[in-house]
PDB file of C-alpha atoms in Angstrom:
ATOM      1  CA  MET A 159    -152.512-157.951  65.800  1.00 52.00           C
ATOM      2  CA  SER A 160    -151.341-154.610  64.407  1.00 56.00           C
ATOM      3  CA  SER A 161    -154.182-152.765  66.160  1.00 57.00           C
ATOM      4  CA  ILE A 162    -153.018-154.204  69.516  1.00 59.00           C
ATOM      5  CA  LEU A 163    -149.493-152.923  68.838  1.00 48.00           C
ATOM      6  CA  VAL A 164    -150.838-149.471  67.990  1.00 49.00           C
ATOM      7  CA  VAL A 165    -152.843-149.349  71.230  1.00 50.00           C
ATOM      8  CA  LEU A 166    -149.811-150.495  73.260  1.00 50.00           C
ATOM      9  CA  TRP A 167    -147.631-147.896  71.570  1.00 54.00           C
ATOM     10  CA  MET A 168    -150.188-145.152  72.346  1.00 57.00           C
ATOM     11  CA  LEU A 169    -150.366-146.220  75.995  1.00 53.00           C
ATOM     12  CA  MET A 170    -146.581-146.192  76.320  1.00 57.00           C
ATOM     13  CA  ALA A 171    -146.384-142.765  74.656  1.00 53.00           C
ATOM     14  CA  SER A 172    -149.002-141.332  77.019  1.00 50.00           C
ATOM     15  CA  VAL A 173    -147.088-142.643  80.055  1.00 53.00           C
ATOM     16  CA  GLU A 174    -143.869-141.040  78.808  1.00 56.00           C
ATOM     17  CA  MET A 175    -145.601-137.712  78.272  1.00 64.00           C
ATOM     18  CA  ALA A 176    -147.089-137.460  81.774  1.00 88.00           C
ATOM     19  CA  PRO A 177    -146.133-134.044  83.136  1.00 95.00           C
ATOM     20  CA  ALA A 178    -143.878-133.588  86.130  1.00 97.00           C
ATOM     21  CA  GLN A 179    -144.091-130.796  88.700  1.00 98.00           C
ATOM     22  CA  LEU A 180    -141.212-128.315  88.671  1.00 98.00           C
ATOM     23  CA  SER A 181    -141.161-125.752  91.481  1.00 98.00           C
ATOM     24  CA  VAL A 182    -138.756-122.843  91.086  1.00 98.00           C
ATOM     25  CA  GLU A 183    -138.090-120.965  94.324  1.00 98.00           C
ATOM     26  CA  ILE A 184    -136.727-117.475  93.688  1.00 98.00           C
ATOM     27  CA  THR A 185    -134.890-115.911  96.616  1.00 97.00           C
ATOM     28  CA  LYS A 186    -133.335-112.491  97.272  1.00 97.00           C
ATOM     29  CA  LEU A 187    -136.297-110.704  95.726  1.00 97.00           C
ATOM     30  CA  THR A 188    -135.648-107.401  97.476  1.00 96.00           C
ATOM     31  CA  GLN A 189    -137.910-104.918  95.670  1.00 96.00           C
ATOM     32  CA  SER A 190    -141.645-104.639  95.136  1.00 95.00           C
ATOM     33  CA  GLY A 191    -143.323-103.668  91.893  1.00 96.00           C
ATOM     34  CA  GLY A 192    -142.690-104.871  88.387  1.00 97.00           C
ATOM     35  CA  THR A 193    -142.936-108.409  87.089  1.00 98.00           C
ATOM     36  CA  LEU A 194    -140.891-111.513  87.762  1.00 98.00           C
ATOM     37  CA  ARG A 195    -140.255-113.190  84.395  1.00 98.00           C
ATOM     38  CA  VAL A 196    -139.389-116.896  84.642  1.00 98.00           C
ATOM     39  CA  ALA A 197    -138.299-118.717  81.470  1.00 97.00           C
ATOM     40  CA  LEU A 198    -137.871-122.475  81.098  1.00 98.00           C
ATOM     41  CA  TYR A 199    -135.803-123.775  78.172  1.00 97.00           C
ATOM     42  CA  LYS A 200    -135.321-127.225  76.636  1.00 96.00           C
ATOM     43  CA  PRO A 201    -132.027-128.308  75.057  1.00 94.00           C
ATOM     44  CA  GLY A 202    -131.458-127.000  71.567  1.00 84.00           C
ATOM     45  CA  ALA A 203    -133.061-123.606  72.141  1.00 72.00           C
ATOM     46  CA  LYS A 204    -130.765-120.596  72.140  1.00 84.00           C
ATOM     47  CA  PHE A 205    -130.784-120.262  75.894  1.00 90.00           C
ATOM     48  CA  GLY A 206    -131.817-116.771  76.948  1.00 83.00           C
ATOM     49  CA  LYS A 207    -131.818-115.477  73.374  1.00 85.00           C
ATOM     50  CA  THR A 208    -135.069-116.895  71.988  1.00 89.00           C
ATOM     51  CA  THR A 209    -138.616-117.310  73.168  1.00 92.00           C
ATOM     52  CA  PRO A 210    -138.577-119.861  76.002  1.00 96.00           C
ATOM     53  CA  ASP A 211    -140.333-123.206  75.703  1.00 96.00           C
ATOM     54  CA  PHE A 212    -142.377-122.371  78.825  1.00 97.00           C
ATOM     55  CA  TYR A 213    -142.653-119.159  80.835  1.00 97.00           C
ATOM     56  CA  LYS A 214    -144.575-117.450  83.599  1.00 98.00           C
ATOM     57  CA  ASN A 215    -144.879-113.788  84.525  1.00 98.00           C
ATOM     58  CA  ILE A 216    -145.674-112.977  88.143  1.00 97.00           C
ATOM     59  CA  ALA A 217    -146.620-109.489  89.384  1.00 97.00           C
ATOM     60  CA  ILE A 218    -144.551-108.584  92.448  1.00 97.00           C
ATOM     61  CA  ASN A 219    -146.482-106.695  95.098  1.00 95.00           C
ATOM     62  CA  GLN A 220    -143.986-107.095  97.921  1.00 94.00           C
ATOM     63  CA  PRO A 221    -140.410-108.311  98.356  1.00 95.00           C
ATOM     64  CA  GLY A 222    -139.747-111.851  99.537  1.00 95.00           C
ATOM     65  CA  ASN A 223    -139.322-115.324  98.142  1.00 97.00           C
ATOM     66  CA  GLN A 224    -141.567-116.482  95.303  1.00 97.00           C
ATOM     67  CA  VAL A 225    -142.350-120.015  94.150  1.00 97.00           C
ATOM     68  CA  VAL A 226    -143.302-120.509  90.516  1.00 98.00           C
ATOM     69  CA  SER A 227    -144.565-123.927  89.377  1.00 98.00           C
ATOM     70  CA  PHE A 228    -144.576-125.592  85.968  1.00 98.00           C
ATOM     71  CA  GLU A 229    -146.196-128.838  84.805  1.00 98.00           C
ATOM     72  CA  VAL A 230    -143.897-130.076  82.031  1.00 98.00           C
ATOM     73  CA  PRO A 231    -142.716-133.410  80.611  1.00 97.00           C
ATOM     74  CA  PRO A 232    -139.685-134.903  82.367  1.00 97.00           C
ATOM     75  CA  GLY A 233    -136.397-134.022  80.684  1.00 97.00           C
ATOM     76  CA  THR A 234    -133.450-131.668  80.729  1.00 97.00           C
ATOM     77  CA  TYR A 235    -134.175-127.986  81.279  1.00 98.00           C
ATOM     78  CA  ALA A 236    -132.538-124.679  82.205  1.00 98.00           C
ATOM     79  CA  VAL A 237    -134.172-121.657  83.840  1.00 98.00           C
ATOM     80  CA  ALA A 238    -133.471-117.951  83.415  1.00 97.00           C
ATOM     81  CA  VAL A 239    -135.297-115.370  85.524  1.00 98.00           C
ATOM     82  CA  TYR A 240    -135.261-111.610  85.897  1.00 98.00           C
ATOM     83  CA  HIS A 241    -137.230-109.026  87.851  1.00 98.00           C
ATOM     84  CA  ASP A 242    -138.546-106.546  85.280  1.00 98.00           C
ATOM     85  CA  LEU A 243    -138.687-103.602  87.682  1.00 98.00           C
ATOM     86  CA  ASN A 244    -140.053-101.073  85.195  1.00 97.00           C
ATOM     87  CA  ASP A 245    -142.369-103.527  83.360  1.00 97.00           C
ATOM     88  CA  ASN A 246    -140.961-102.720  79.928  1.00 97.00           C
ATOM     89  CA  ASN A 247    -140.816-106.449  79.029  1.00 96.00           C
ATOM     90  CA  LYS A 248    -137.050-106.464  78.485  1.00 95.00           C
ATOM     91  CA  MET A 249    -133.890-106.866  80.525  1.00 95.00           C
ATOM     92  CA  ASP A 250    -132.385-103.406  80.931  1.00 97.00           C
ATOM     93  CA  ARG A 251    -128.596-103.296  80.640  1.00 95.00           C
ATOM     94  CA  ASN A 252    -125.840-100.783  81.354  1.00 95.00           C
ATOM     95  CA  LEU A 253    -123.384 -99.434  78.761  1.00 95.00           C
ATOM     96  CA  ILE A 254    -121.220-102.558  78.826  1.00 90.00           C
ATOM     97  CA  GLY A 255    -124.206-104.910  78.607  1.00 90.00           C
ATOM     98  CA  TYR A 256    -124.459-106.043  82.243  1.00 92.00           C
ATOM     99  CA  PRO A 257    -128.057-106.358  83.542  1.00 95.00           C
ATOM    100  CA  LYS A 258    -129.401-103.405  85.538  1.00 97.00           C
ATOM    101  CA  GLU A 259    -132.315-105.489  86.888  1.00 98.00           C
ATOM    102  CA  PRO A 260    -132.061-108.474  89.271  1.00 98.00           C
ATOM    103  CA  PHE A 261    -131.575-111.798  87.447  1.00 98.00           C
ATOM    104  CA  GLY A 262    -130.605-115.410  88.030  1.00 98.00           C
ATOM    105  CA  PHE A 263    -130.172-118.838  86.488  1.00 98.00           C
ATOM    106  CA  SER A 264    -130.744-122.453  87.466  1.00 98.00           C
ATOM    107  CA  ASN A 265    -127.807-124.074  89.266  1.00 98.00           C
ATOM    108  CA  ASN A 266    -127.298-120.544  90.645  1.00 98.00           C
ATOM    109  CA  TYR A 267    -124.854-120.003  87.808  1.00 97.00           C
ATOM    110  CA  ARG A 268    -123.011-116.719  88.263  1.00 96.00           C
ATOM    111  CA  PRO A 269    -121.764-115.244  84.975  1.00 92.00           C
ATOM    112  CA  THR A 270    -118.326-113.671  84.990  1.00 86.00           C
ATOM    113  CA  VAL A 271    -117.754-112.265  81.510  1.00 84.00           C
ATOM    114  CA  ALA A 272    -120.546-113.601  79.313  1.00 86.00           C
ATOM    115  CA  ALA A 273    -124.070-114.981  79.656  1.00 89.00           C
ATOM    116  CA  PRO A 274    -124.223-118.702  80.410  1.00 94.00           C
ATOM    117  CA  ASP A 275    -124.741-121.508  77.941  1.00 94.00           C
ATOM    118  CA  PHE A 276    -127.596-123.980  78.358  1.00 96.00           C
ATOM    119  CA  GLU A 277    -125.178-126.599  79.733  1.00 96.00           C
ATOM    120  CA  ASP A 278    -124.092-124.250  82.556  1.00 96.00           C
ATOM    121  CA  CYS A 279    -127.645-124.104  83.895  1.00 97.00           C
ATOM    122  CA  ALA A 280    -129.039-127.495  82.833  1.00 97.00           C
ATOM    123  CA  PHE A 281    -130.719-129.858  85.300  1.00 98.00           C
ATOM    124  CA  GLN A 282    -132.699-133.075  85.027  1.00 97.00           C
ATOM    125  CA  LEU A 283    -136.432-133.128  85.804  1.00 98.00           C
ATOM    126  CA  THR A 284    -137.647-136.657  86.539  1.00 97.00           C
ATOM    127  CA  GLU A 285    -141.202-137.935  86.616  1.00 96.00           C
ATOM    128  CA  LYS A 286    -141.081-137.469  90.404  1.00 96.00           C
ATOM    129  CA  GLY A 287    -140.714-133.723  89.926  1.00 97.00           C
ATOM    130  CA  ALA A 288    -138.177-131.344  91.441  1.00 97.00           C
ATOM    131  CA  THR A 289    -137.725-128.135  93.374  1.00 98.00           C
ATOM    132  CA  ILE A 290    -134.866-125.849  92.439  1.00 98.00           C
ATOM    133  CA  SER A 291    -133.776-122.594  94.036  1.00 98.00           C
ATOM    134  CA  ILE A 292    -132.476-119.515  92.243  1.00 98.00           C
ATOM    135  CA  SER A 293    -130.928-116.653  94.171  1.00 98.00           C
ATOM    136  CA  LEU A 294    -131.275-113.361  92.293  1.00 98.00           C
ATOM    137  CA  ILE A 295    -128.221-111.242  91.542  1.00 96.00           C
ATOM    138  CA  ASP A 296    -128.691-107.487  91.998  1.00 90.00           C
TER     139      ASP A 296
END
């Protein structure tokens, strides 16, 4: 009897862990060259301040919209993206700390004074998948 319960539990766990398709459309990509760095965070991570849970780096050969896809378990996520124009693998900032390279966040959150919190950019990814759009800020 206990072996049947273990098998049922394993089947239920595998169904819950089935990945969902997340497509992130990045718009207002106005410059060629460099690398588009797309970071996907789960709750609990220090959003934008630690290594993301998932990420992709895309070389940009020409301006225009880009779609970046992830296969991840359904759940709550937030996305941060920036166009690393000089390929130095960091977000360049001016003297007061504002980004010098194009950037954006899920929910098209627009920071005013400080960087956003996870909750500002959070969205729900269901097992059906989702497409979100992020418009870069120059």
